[in-house]
């Protein structure tokens, strides 16, 4: 059986000459290499990205044509510079580099792009890049993150849903599903977040949301991670990955349905 081609680099240059700009959707995966506490590797965000892409590929309907660009493993991670092993690039460098990748996609005849993210620190620059690609290349550029596709109802505690943003139950469960060989559960703990303290002490001031102040990971917890990693399981990771992959596929279908001439002036 012929293996399905979904990776950008698996196509010949002559094949890009006859691309269908309405039906073909490029996917730019952006991730990170950064500390994830005492129990997870610095590759966590990139490992989750690779695992999520593999989950999407396995569930992708035959009528959807995606071209996945190389995973951008180093992102904006300066909020983790206190911890050895973290790699980071300046926001300006990433905006320039990832915008240029998008422009290269446009030159190949692909006018639809989804930037999908597995690291919170990349969120703000993704919007800048998408707007640049709209202005400079008239692309339909969509930004999203895996976490935006939700989690199975009742699977994680309310506290985890609100505060477990880094190295907690969710990410540890995903890693137990994708790369259990890299997880040390003997060092997993309930890493309590300072976010809850801010909610109790201040009327409006928060770490995230409408009135947020800038923070680094050690401001949230001395270990640089938050959430209850001790209760993570591979089964929770599998079900979360499948739900988020299906959500992403639904987004791909929407992007394919959107006619460029109708939605871009």
XYZ file of N, CA and C in Angstrom:
795
model
N 0.836 -1.191 0.000
C 0.000 0.000 0.000
C 0.880 1.254 0.000
N 0.548 2.224 -0.849
C 1.320 3.453 -0.944
C 1.091 4.317 0.289
N 2.185 4.767 0.886
C 2.084 5.618 2.063
C 1.599 7.005 1.659
N 0.646 7.514 2.383
C 0.087 8.821 2.063
C 1.112 9.920 2.311
N 1.202 10.857 1.393
C 2.136 11.966 1.525
C 1.424 13.179 2.123
N 1.924 13.629 3.246
C 1.355 14.813 3.893
C 2.437 15.832 4.259
N 3.691 15.455 4.153
C 4.784 16.346 4.531
C 5.213 17.179 3.330
N 5.427 18.459 3.548
C 5.793 19.392 2.482
C 6.963 18.871 1.651
N 7.977 18.377 2.313
C 9.193 17.953 1.633
C 9.073 16.681 0.823
N 7.965 15.974 0.931
C 7.798 14.717 0.194
C 7.307 14.926 -1.231
N 7.004 16.168 -1.581
C 6.511 16.458 -2.930
C 7.634 17.006 -3.806
N 7.581 16.713 -5.092
C 8.556 17.213 -6.055
C 8.195 18.634 -6.470
N 9.198 19.392 -6.876
C 8.945 20.777 -7.280
C 7.966 20.860 -8.435
N 7.990 19.883 -9.335
C 7.059 19.883 -10.469
C 5.616 19.705 -10.015
N 5.427 19.055 -8.874
C 4.068 18.863 -8.360
C 3.502 20.159 -7.785
N 4.380 21.016 -7.282
C 3.902 22.294 -6.765
C 3.482 23.238 -7.888
N 3.939 22.972 -9.089
C 3.592 23.833 -10.226
C 2.112 23.750 -10.579
N 1.465 22.669 -10.161
C 0.046 22.489 -10.494
C -0.817 22.394 -9.237
N -0.470 23.188 -8.237
C -1.157 23.132 -6.952
C -2.579 23.692 -7.057
N -3.489 23.152 -6.276
C -4.853 23.677 -6.164
C -4.891 24.607 -4.951
N -4.915 25.910 -5.211
C -4.813 26.894 -4.136
C -6.004 26.876 -3.191
N -7.141 26.390 -3.647
C -8.325 26.336 -2.791
C -8.342 25.087 -1.915
N -7.835 23.983 -2.440
C -7.964 22.696 -1.745
C -6.741 22.312 -0.930
N -5.595 22.932 -1.204
C -4.351 22.556 -0.528
C -4.090 23.489 0.647
N -3.823 22.907 1.802
C -3.617 23.695 3.020
C -2.262 23.348 3.621
N -1.418 24.361 3.752
C -0.131 24.172 4.410
C -0.318 24.266 5.923
N 0.473 23.486 6.644
C 0.429 23.492 8.110
C 1.829 23.804 8.623
N 1.949 24.878 9.399
C 3.228 25.248 10.002
C 3.181 24.932 11.492
N 3.872 23.871 11.936
C 3.870 23.508 13.358
C 4.974 24.266 14.104
N 4.605 24.971 15.159
C 5.585 25.709 15.952
C 5.557 25.180 17.385
N 6.741 24.960 17.931
C 6.838 24.292 19.230
C 7.906 24.974 20.085
N 8.608 24.197 20.898
C 9.626 24.761 21.779
C 10.530 23.654 22.313
N 11.714 24.080 22.743
C 12.627 23.249 23.537
C 12.895 24.039 24.806
N 12.317 23.601 25.918
C 12.413 24.373 27.153
C 12.151 23.476 28.358
N 12.577 23.939 29.505
C 12.405 23.166 30.730
C 10.937 22.841 30.977
N 10.715 21.627 31.448
C 9.375 21.196 31.853
C 9.434 20.505 33.216
N 10.232 21.090 34.108
C 10.288 20.567 35.460
C 11.182 19.356 35.610
N 11.124 18.708 36.791
C 12.023 17.591 37.082
C 11.607 16.269 36.458
N 10.396 16.187 35.906
C 9.855 14.901 35.461
C 9.710 14.761 33.951
N 9.774 15.877 33.223
C 9.591 15.850 31.774
C 10.826 16.399 31.068
N 11.086 15.970 29.833
C 12.259 16.437 29.092
C 12.040 17.834 28.516
N 13.136 18.482 28.148
C 13.020 19.809 27.544
C 12.381 19.737 26.152
N 12.301 18.556 25.594
C 11.677 18.372 24.274
C 10.160 18.225 24.349
N 9.562 18.395 25.517
C 8.142 18.072 25.705
C 7.229 18.701 24.651
N 7.337 20.007 24.439
C 6.432 20.662 23.487
C 6.631 20.143 22.065
N 7.876 19.841 21.716
C 8.151 19.306 20.381
C 7.688 17.859 20.270
N 7.877 17.074 21.321
C 7.396 15.688 21.309
C 5.873 15.640 21.219
N 5.203 16.525 21.952
C 3.743 16.598 21.865
C 3.323 17.011 20.457
N 4.034 17.971 19.877
C 3.714 18.385 18.508
C 3.824 17.211 17.541
N 4.913 16.475 17.606
C 5.094 15.338 16.697
C 4.017 14.284 16.926
N 3.702 14.025 18.182
C 2.663 13.050 18.485
C 1.298 13.486 17.990
N 1.002 14.767 18.140
C -0.286 15.280 17.669
C -0.382 15.219 16.150
N 0.695 15.560 15.467
C 0.677 15.493 14.000
C 0.479 14.059 13.526
N 1.140 13.116 14.183
C 0.963 11.705 13.820
C -0.479 11.257 14.064
N -1.085 11.761 15.136
C -2.485 11.430 15.420
C -3.398 11.998 14.339
N -3.137 13.229 13.934
C -3.924 13.845 12.859
C -3.786 13.050 11.568
N -2.561 12.705 11.206
C -2.314 11.981 9.955
C -3.070 10.657 9.942
N -3.066 9.968 11.068
C -3.738 8.664 11.148
C -5.250 8.781 11.005
N -5.810 9.954 11.328
C -7.262 10.137 11.320
C -7.736 11.038 10.171
N -6.818 11.507 9.349
C -7.147 12.476 8.309
C -7.952 11.839 7.179
N -9.127 12.369 6.859
C -9.923 11.833 5.749
C -9.199 11.992 4.412
N -9.493 11.116 3.481
C -8.810 11.102 2.190
C -9.060 12.358 1.369
N -10.161 13.048 1.616
C -10.494 14.201 0.778
C -9.820 15.494 1.221
N -9.041 15.453 2.292
C -8.348 16.647 2.765
C -6.873 16.570 2.407
N -6.360 17.635 1.797
C -4.975 17.691 1.321
C -4.201 18.695 2.158
N -3.350 18.201 3.060
C -2.500 19.080 3.857
C -1.043 18.826 3.516
N -0.235 19.869 3.650
C 1.213 19.772 3.454
C 1.872 20.311 4.721
N 2.414 19.418 5.523
C 2.977 19.807 6.816
C 4.421 20.248 6.637
N 4.698 21.479 7.002
C 6.047 22.035 6.946
C 6.893 21.469 8.088
N 8.222 21.602 7.996
C 9.081 21.120 9.086
C 8.706 21.746 10.427
N 8.698 20.938 11.459
C 8.375 21.431 12.800
C 9.428 22.448 13.241
N 8.956 23.597 13.685
C 9.846 24.641 14.202
C 10.039 24.396 15.699
N 11.121 23.709 16.025
C 11.297 23.203 17.389
C 11.729 24.275 18.385
N 12.404 25.305 17.917
C 12.857 26.359 18.830
C 11.947 27.569 18.663
N 11.307 27.961 19.749
C 10.388 29.087 19.710
C 10.813 30.186 20.657
N 9.827 30.974 21.122
C 10.118 32.049 22.075
C 9.901 31.513 23.482
N 11.005 31.225 24.148
C 10.948 30.577 25.464
C 11.749 31.333 26.507
N 11.839 32.660 26.374
C 12.665 33.391 27.333
C 12.080 33.405 28.736
N 10.812 32.995 28.881
C 10.237 32.884 30.224
C 10.778 31.673 30.991
N 11.608 30.869 30.306
C 12.187 29.676 30.935
C 13.718 29.722 30.984
N 14.301 30.886 30.753
C 15.758 30.983 30.674
C 16.460 30.695 31.998
N 15.717 30.718 33.096
C 16.329 30.423 34.392
C 16.768 28.967 34.494
N 16.267 28.112 33.599
C 16.508 26.668 33.701
C 17.412 26.175 32.575
N 18.481 25.442 32.902
C 19.382 24.904 31.877
C 18.650 23.976 30.912
N 19.073 24.005 29.661
C 18.481 23.162 28.630
C 17.498 23.887 27.744
N 17.005 25.024 28.216
C 16.058 25.818 27.429
C 16.765 26.458 26.244
N 16.136 26.356 25.070
C 16.604 27.052 23.871
C 15.560 28.090 23.492
N 16.007 29.258 23.052
C 15.051 30.299 22.676
C 15.617 31.170 21.578
N 14.723 31.849 20.872
C 15.079 32.851 19.876
C 14.276 34.113 20.165
N 14.809 35.284 19.788
C 14.058 36.527 20.006
C 12.767 36.549 19.195
N 11.775 37.237 19.697
C 10.496 37.334 18.998
C 10.669 37.914 17.602
N 11.528 38.925 17.468
C 11.731 39.545 16.154
C 12.319 38.555 15.156
N 13.231 37.718 15.618
C 13.826 36.700 14.744
C 12.770 35.707 14.283
N 11.930 35.272 15.202
C 10.895 34.294 14.867
C 9.844 34.887 13.936
N 9.451 36.126 14.181
C 8.487 36.768 13.282
C 9.052 36.822 11.870
N 10.310 37.230 11.746
C 10.934 37.308 10.423
C 11.037 35.928 9.779
N 11.525 34.946 10.540
C 11.769 33.609 9.976
C 10.472 32.912 9.592
N 9.489 32.941 10.477
C 8.243 32.217 10.201
C 7.397 32.940 9.156
N 7.520 34.265 9.093
C 6.858 34.989 8.006
C 7.479 34.609 6.669
N 8.796 34.508 6.631
C 9.472 34.113 5.389
C 9.061 32.707 4.959
N 8.882 31.815 5.911
C 8.390 30.478 5.566
C 7.011 30.573 4.926
N 6.153 31.397 5.505
C 4.822 31.580 4.936
C 4.867 32.160 3.537
N 5.763 33.102 3.309
C 5.907 33.685 1.976
C 6.425 32.652 0.982
N 7.288 31.761 1.436
C 7.753 30.670 0.572
C 6.604 29.745 0.194
N 5.724 29.502 1.152
C 4.528 28.697 0.878
C 3.686 29.367 -0.205
N 3.505 30.676 -0.086
C 2.714 31.414 -1.072
C 3.359 31.353 -2.452
N 4.681 31.450 -2.498
C 5.367 31.386 -3.793
C 5.192 30.030 -4.460
N 4.939 29.000 -3.659
C 4.707 27.662 -4.210
C 3.278 27.496 -4.714
N 2.459 28.522 -4.528
C 1.085 28.466 -5.009
C 0.057 28.093 -3.966
N 0.491 27.907 -2.708
C -0.429 27.557 -1.622
C -0.835 28.844 -0.912
N -2.123 29.118 -0.870
C -2.612 30.380 -0.316
C -3.314 30.207 1.027
N -3.400 28.984 1.504
C -4.044 28.727 2.791
C -3.030 28.101 3.744
N -2.964 28.658 4.949
C -1.970 28.209 5.928
C -2.599 28.151 7.310
N -2.318 27.066 8.028
C -2.680 26.967 9.444
C -1.392 26.892 10.248
N -1.199 27.845 11.148
C -0.077 27.796 12.087
C -0.601 27.136 13.353
N -0.053 25.968 13.679
C -0.527 25.242 14.860
C 0.596 25.186 15.887
N 0.253 25.428 17.135
C 1.225 25.686 18.183
C 1.063 24.725 19.361
N 2.194 24.386 19.992
C 2.152 23.554 21.200
C 2.833 24.229 22.389
N 3.104 25.543 22.285
C 3.808 26.255 23.355
C 3.215 27.648 23.538
N 2.776 27.937 24.754
C 2.102 29.196 25.028
C 2.914 30.434 24.698
N 4.226 30.356 24.829
C 5.078 31.514 24.572
C 5.094 31.976 23.132
N 4.604 31.138 22.223
C 4.564 31.512 20.801
C 3.285 32.245 20.409
N 2.312 32.269 21.289
C 0.973 32.731 20.930
C 0.958 34.146 20.349
N 1.607 35.083 21.014
C 1.488 36.479 20.606
C 2.108 36.735 19.236
N 3.215 36.083 18.928
C 3.857 36.352 17.642
C 3.113 35.691 16.488
N 2.318 34.657 16.770
C 1.565 34.002 15.699
C 0.566 34.954 15.047
N -0.037 35.815 15.844
C -0.978 36.780 15.297
C -0.294 37.790 14.391
N 0.900 38.215 14.778
C 1.663 39.151 13.944
C 1.998 38.509 12.603
N 2.435 37.261 12.640
C 2.808 36.552 11.416
C 1.606 36.373 10.501
N 0.489 35.958 11.053
C -0.708 35.753 10.238
C -1.135 37.041 9.544
N -1.081 38.164 10.262
C -1.458 39.444 9.654
C -0.470 39.833 8.548
N 0.819 39.611 8.780
C 1.819 39.904 7.751
C 1.558 39.101 6.479
N 1.217 37.845 6.638
C 0.971 36.995 5.471
C -0.299 37.411 4.738
N -1.287 37.877 5.473
C -2.493 38.397 4.820
C -2.166 39.645 4.013
N -1.402 40.554 4.603
C -1.092 41.829 3.959
C -0.124 41.649 2.793
N 0.917 40.847 3.000
C 1.991 40.772 2.009
C 1.760 39.726 0.931
N 0.976 38.686 1.224
C 0.805 37.603 0.246
C -0.652 37.243 -0.006
N -1.563 38.008 0.575
C -3.000 37.753 0.424
C -3.329 36.295 0.734
N -2.790 35.819 1.843
C -3.025 34.450 2.282
C -4.147 34.394 3.315
N -4.859 33.292 3.324
C -5.768 32.975 4.422
C -4.923 32.238 5.457
N -4.481 32.978 6.467
C -3.568 32.432 7.471
C -4.290 32.331 8.809
N -4.349 31.132 9.343
C -5.095 30.840 10.568
C -4.118 30.439 11.664
N -4.299 30.968 12.859
C -3.445 30.589 13.983
C -4.272 29.823 15.004
N -3.682 28.747 15.530
C -4.378 27.955 16.541
C -3.359 27.210 17.394
N -3.844 26.608 18.458
C -3.029 25.757 19.329
C -3.826 24.504 19.643
N -3.130 23.424 19.925
C -3.822 22.162 20.214
C -4.802 22.320 21.362
N -4.407 23.057 22.397
C -5.251 23.164 23.589
C -6.585 23.844 23.300
N -6.656 24.623 22.220
C -7.908 25.317 21.900
C -9.004 24.362 21.430
N -8.636 23.139 21.121
C -9.638 22.162 20.691
C -10.232 21.395 21.872
N -9.871 21.813 23.086
C -10.526 21.302 24.272
C -9.953 20.008 24.815
N -10.619 19.526 25.857
C -10.253 18.285 26.535
C -11.531 17.523 26.849
N -11.452 16.219 26.964
C -12.659 15.443 27.283
C -13.310 15.933 28.574
N -14.606 16.082 28.544
C -15.352 16.614 29.686
C -15.127 15.772 30.936
N -14.800 16.440 32.029
C -14.640 15.777 33.312
C -13.354 15.002 33.495
N -12.482 15.018 32.500
C -11.255 14.217 32.596
C -10.231 14.850 33.532
N -10.169 16.175 33.518
C -9.213 16.895 34.352
C -9.976 17.739 35.373
N -9.363 18.002 36.501
C -10.018 18.795 37.534
C -10.202 20.237 37.063
N -11.138 20.924 37.684
C -11.364 22.335 37.347
C -10.106 23.155 37.598
N -9.397 22.838 38.673
C -8.164 23.553 38.999
C -7.112 23.325 37.923
N -7.024 22.091 37.433
C -6.058 21.782 36.379
C -6.412 22.520 35.090
N -7.684 22.561 34.762
C -8.117 23.273 33.557
C -7.764 24.753 33.631
N -7.826 25.322 34.819
C -7.567 26.757 34.974
C -6.087 27.080 35.122
N -5.353 26.245 35.864
C -3.991 26.617 36.240
C -2.901 25.694 35.686
N -3.257 24.508 35.239
C -2.235 23.530 34.850
C -1.691 23.757 33.458
N -1.057 24.898 33.249
C -0.675 25.307 31.897
C 0.688 24.793 31.453
N 1.469 24.216 32.364
C 2.836 23.859 31.967
C 3.357 22.700 32.813
N 3.449 21.524 32.200
C 4.044 20.383 32.879
C 3.157 19.708 33.902
N 1.856 20.017 33.885
C 0.939 19.417 34.836
C 0.310 18.137 34.323
N -0.919 17.888 34.737
C -1.618 16.650 34.386
C -1.761 16.485 32.875
N -2.127 17.555 32.179
C -2.406 17.457 30.743
C -1.148 17.104 29.959
N -0.121 17.913 30.091
C 1.099 17.662 29.312
C 1.772 16.360 29.723
N 1.745 16.046 31.001
C 2.360 14.792 31.443
C 1.586 13.597 30.901
N 0.264 13.684 30.877
C -0.547 12.603 30.300
C -0.253 12.434 28.813
N -0.139 13.545 28.092
C 0.187 13.465 26.667
C 1.552 12.819 26.457
N 2.513 13.175 27.290
C 3.847 12.582 27.154
C 3.849 11.104 27.539
N 3.050 10.717 28.522
C 2.938 9.293 28.862
C 2.340 8.504 27.709
N 1.510 9.153 26.911
C 0.942 8.511 25.722
C 1.939 8.491 24.569
N 2.561 9.634 24.279
C 3.439 9.748 23.114
C 4.856 9.235 23.365
N 5.458 9.617 24.499
C 6.865 9.285 24.776
C 7.060 8.882 26.236
N 6.487 7.763 26.648
C 6.615 7.352 28.052
C 8.064 7.104 28.472
N 8.907 6.802 27.499
C 10.316 6.549 27.792
C 11.046 7.791 28.304
N 10.458 8.960 28.105
C 11.108 10.206 28.510
C 10.531 10.797 29.794
N 9.553 10.119 30.386
C 8.871 10.644 31.575
C 9.369 9.930 32.828
N 9.700 10.701 33.859
C 10.101 10.140 35.153
C 9.004 10.450 36.175
N 8.053 9.519 36.312
C 6.925 9.762 37.208
C 7.327 9.765 38.682
N 8.509 9.263 39.005
C 8.958 9.308 40.399
C 9.231 10.742 40.849
N 9.401 11.642 39.886
C 9.643 13.053 40.207
C 8.417 13.925 39.925
N 7.337 13.305 39.463
C 6.105 14.061 39.215
C 5.452 14.423 40.547
N 4.896 15.619 40.621
C 4.310 16.099 41.873
C 3.127 17.014 41.541
N 2.463 17.484 42.577
C 1.439 18.506 42.402
C 2.126 19.858 42.531
N 2.405 20.474 41.400
C 3.124 21.740 41.372
C 2.098 22.878 41.440
N 1.890 23.397 42.635
C 0.834 24.389 42.873
C 1.219 25.734 42.262
N 0.250 26.365 41.591
C 0.498 27.621 40.887
C 0.178 28.835 41.746
N 0.965 29.892 41.576
C 0.700 31.165 42.238
C -0.482 31.907 41.623
N -0.979 31.402 40.484
C -2.121 32.041 39.830
C -3.321 32.086 40.775
N -3.536 31.011 41.509
C -4.641 30.966 42.456
C -4.511 32.007 43.551
N -3.287 32.252 43.996
C -3.059 33.268 45.023
C -3.429 34.654 44.495
N -3.057 34.939 43.246
C -3.390 36.243 42.658
C -4.900 36.428 42.555
N -5.607 35.353 42.239
C -7.070 35.435 42.135
C -7.707 35.784 43.477
N -7.094 35.336 44.557
C -7.631 35.610 45.889
C -7.263 37.007 46.383
N -6.069 37.494 46.033
C -5.563 38.737 46.608
C -5.944 39.991 45.830
N -6.173 39.848 44.512
C -6.393 41.033 43.689
C -7.771 41.019 43.038
N -8.319 42.201 42.833
C -9.614 42.315 42.164
C -9.494 42.072 40.665
N -8.460 42.628 40.045
C -8.326 42.562 38.590
C -6.985 42.011 38.114
N -5.932 42.239 38.857
C -4.590 41.860 38.416
C -4.432 40.346 38.347
N -3.946 39.860 37.220
C -3.800 38.425 36.999
C -2.501 38.121 36.249
N -2.133 36.831 36.249
C -1.000 36.370 35.440
C -1.378 36.274 33.964
N -2.631 35.947 33.686
C -3.116 35.838 32.310
C -4.487 36.493 32.214
N -4.957 36.724 31.002
C -6.295 37.257 30.811
C -6.312 38.741 30.506
N -7.378 39.408 30.927
C -7.628 40.794 30.524
C -6.618 41.777 31.090
N -6.263 41.629 32.348
C -5.334 42.557 33.008
C -4.141 41.749 33.527
N -3.252 41.394 32.624
C -2.169 40.462 32.962
C -0.818 41.163 33.040
N 0.016 40.683 33.942
C 1.394 41.174 34.005
C 2.334 40.100 33.455
N 3.475 40.536 32.976
C 4.450 39.601 32.409
C 5.077 38.773 33.524
N 5.284 37.491 33.246
C 5.866 36.599 34.241
C 6.874 35.663 33.587
N 7.724 35.077 34.411
C 8.560 33.963 33.984
C 8.100 32.734 34.764
N 8.485 31.557 34.288
C 7.909 30.321 34.826
C 8.131 30.156 36.324
N 9.279 30.588 36.817
C 9.559 30.426 38.246
C 8.714 31.358 39.109
N 8.062 32.364 38.501
C 7.113 33.189 39.252
C 5.856 32.402 39.605
N 5.528 31.421 38.771
C 4.321 30.619 38.986
C 4.542 29.521 40.011
N 5.738 28.927 39.970
C 6.116 27.852 40.893
C 7.634 27.745 40.854
N 8.301 27.550 41.984
C 9.764 27.483 41.993
C 10.343 26.420 41.064
N 9.570 25.365 40.778
C 10.032 24.316 39.874
C 9.846 24.679 38.402
N 9.186 25.784 38.129
C 8.982 26.206 36.751
C 7.868 25.484 36.032
N 7.090 24.693 36.751
C 5.948 23.980 36.173
C 4.744 24.143 37.097
N 3.538 23.994 36.526
C 2.321 24.125 37.326
C 1.307 23.067 36.914
N 0.613 22.541 37.903
C -0.377 21.498 37.659
C -0.013 20.226 38.397
N -0.975 19.332 38.496
C -0.777 18.087 39.244
C -0.322 16.974 38.310
N 0.976 16.882 38.114
C 1.543 15.860 37.231
C 1.443 14.464 37.830
N 1.259 14.374 39.135
C 1.283 13.072 39.809
C 0.101 12.186 39.439
N -0.978 12.768 38.916
C -2.173 11.977 38.590
C -2.312 11.744 37.084
N -1.273 12.039 36.333
C -1.316 11.871 34.879
C -1.333 10.396 34.492
N -2.009 10.082 33.385
C -2.030 8.717 32.850
C -1.945 8.758 31.330
N -1.439 7.686 30.758
C -1.349 7.584 29.303
C -2.728 7.562 28.658
N -3.706 6.965 29.323
C -5.057 6.896 28.762
C -5.667 8.290 28.637
N -5.457 9.122 29.637
C -5.937 10.499 29.530
C -5.251 11.206 28.367
N -3.969 10.942 28.205
C -3.236 11.538 27.100
C -3.771 11.100 25.750
N -4.069 9.817 25.613
C -4.589 9.297 24.341
C -5.925 9.933 23.989
N -6.835 9.967 24.941
C -8.166 10.516 24.679
C -8.107 12.019 24.392
N -7.220 12.718 25.087
C -7.047 14.148 24.832
C -6.494 14.378 23.435
N -5.489 13.599 23.062
C -4.876 13.738 21.737
C -5.886 13.476 20.630
N -6.694 12.455 20.788
C -7.676 12.116 19.751
C -8.735 13.208 19.613
N -9.177 13.760 20.737
C -10.169 14.832 20.687
C -9.598 16.066 19.994
N -8.375 16.432 20.352
C -7.771 17.621 19.767
C -7.437 17.413 18.299
N -7.023 16.217 17.932
C -6.748 15.922 16.521
C -8.019 16.030 15.689
N -9.119 15.512 16.203
C -10.394 15.607 15.481
C -10.835 17.069 15.341
N -10.604 17.858 16.374
C -10.924 19.278 16.290
C -10.098 19.973 15.220
N -8.827 19.625 15.162
C -7.955 20.216 14.143
C -8.417 19.839 12.742
N -8.796 18.593 12.559
C -9.289 18.143 11.253
C -10.548 18.914 10.861
N -11.409 19.199 11.815
C -12.593 20.013 11.533
C -12.200 21.420 11.088
N -11.151 21.959 11.698
C -10.660 23.272 11.285
C -10.107 23.212 9.864
N -9.355 22.173 9.557
C -8.832 21.995 8.199
C -9.982 21.990 7.192
N -11.045 21.300 7.530
C -12.194 21.239 6.619
C -12.818 22.629 6.428
N -12.913 23.402 7.497
C -13.423 24.768 7.375
C -12.533 25.611 6.463
N -11.220 25.494 6.655
C -10.281 26.284 5.853
C -10.378 25.889 4.382
N -10.526 24.614 4.130
C -10.707 24.190 2.743
C -12.004 24.767 2.162
N -13.057 24.781 2.946
C -14.364 25.261 2.476
C -14.347 26.757 2.173
N -13.535 27.515 2.899
C -13.495 28.971 2.746
C -12.899 29.355 1.392
N -13.693 29.988 0.538
C -13.230 30.420 -0.777
C -12.422 31.712 -0.638
N -11.237 31.715 -1.210
C -10.350 32.864 -1.069
C -11.005 34.150 -1.559
N -11.669 34.093 -2.690
C -12.273 35.294 -3.272
C -13.428 35.831 -2.438
N -14.050 34.973 -1.642
C -15.191 35.396 -0.834
C -14.775 35.978 0.512
N -13.669 35.486 1.070
C -13.297 35.865 2.425
C -12.121 36.828 2.496
N -11.410 37.007 1.389
C -10.311 37.972 1.338
C -10.641 39.020 0.285
N -10.625 40.281 0.678
C -11.014 41.356 -0.243
C -9.921 41.640 -1.273
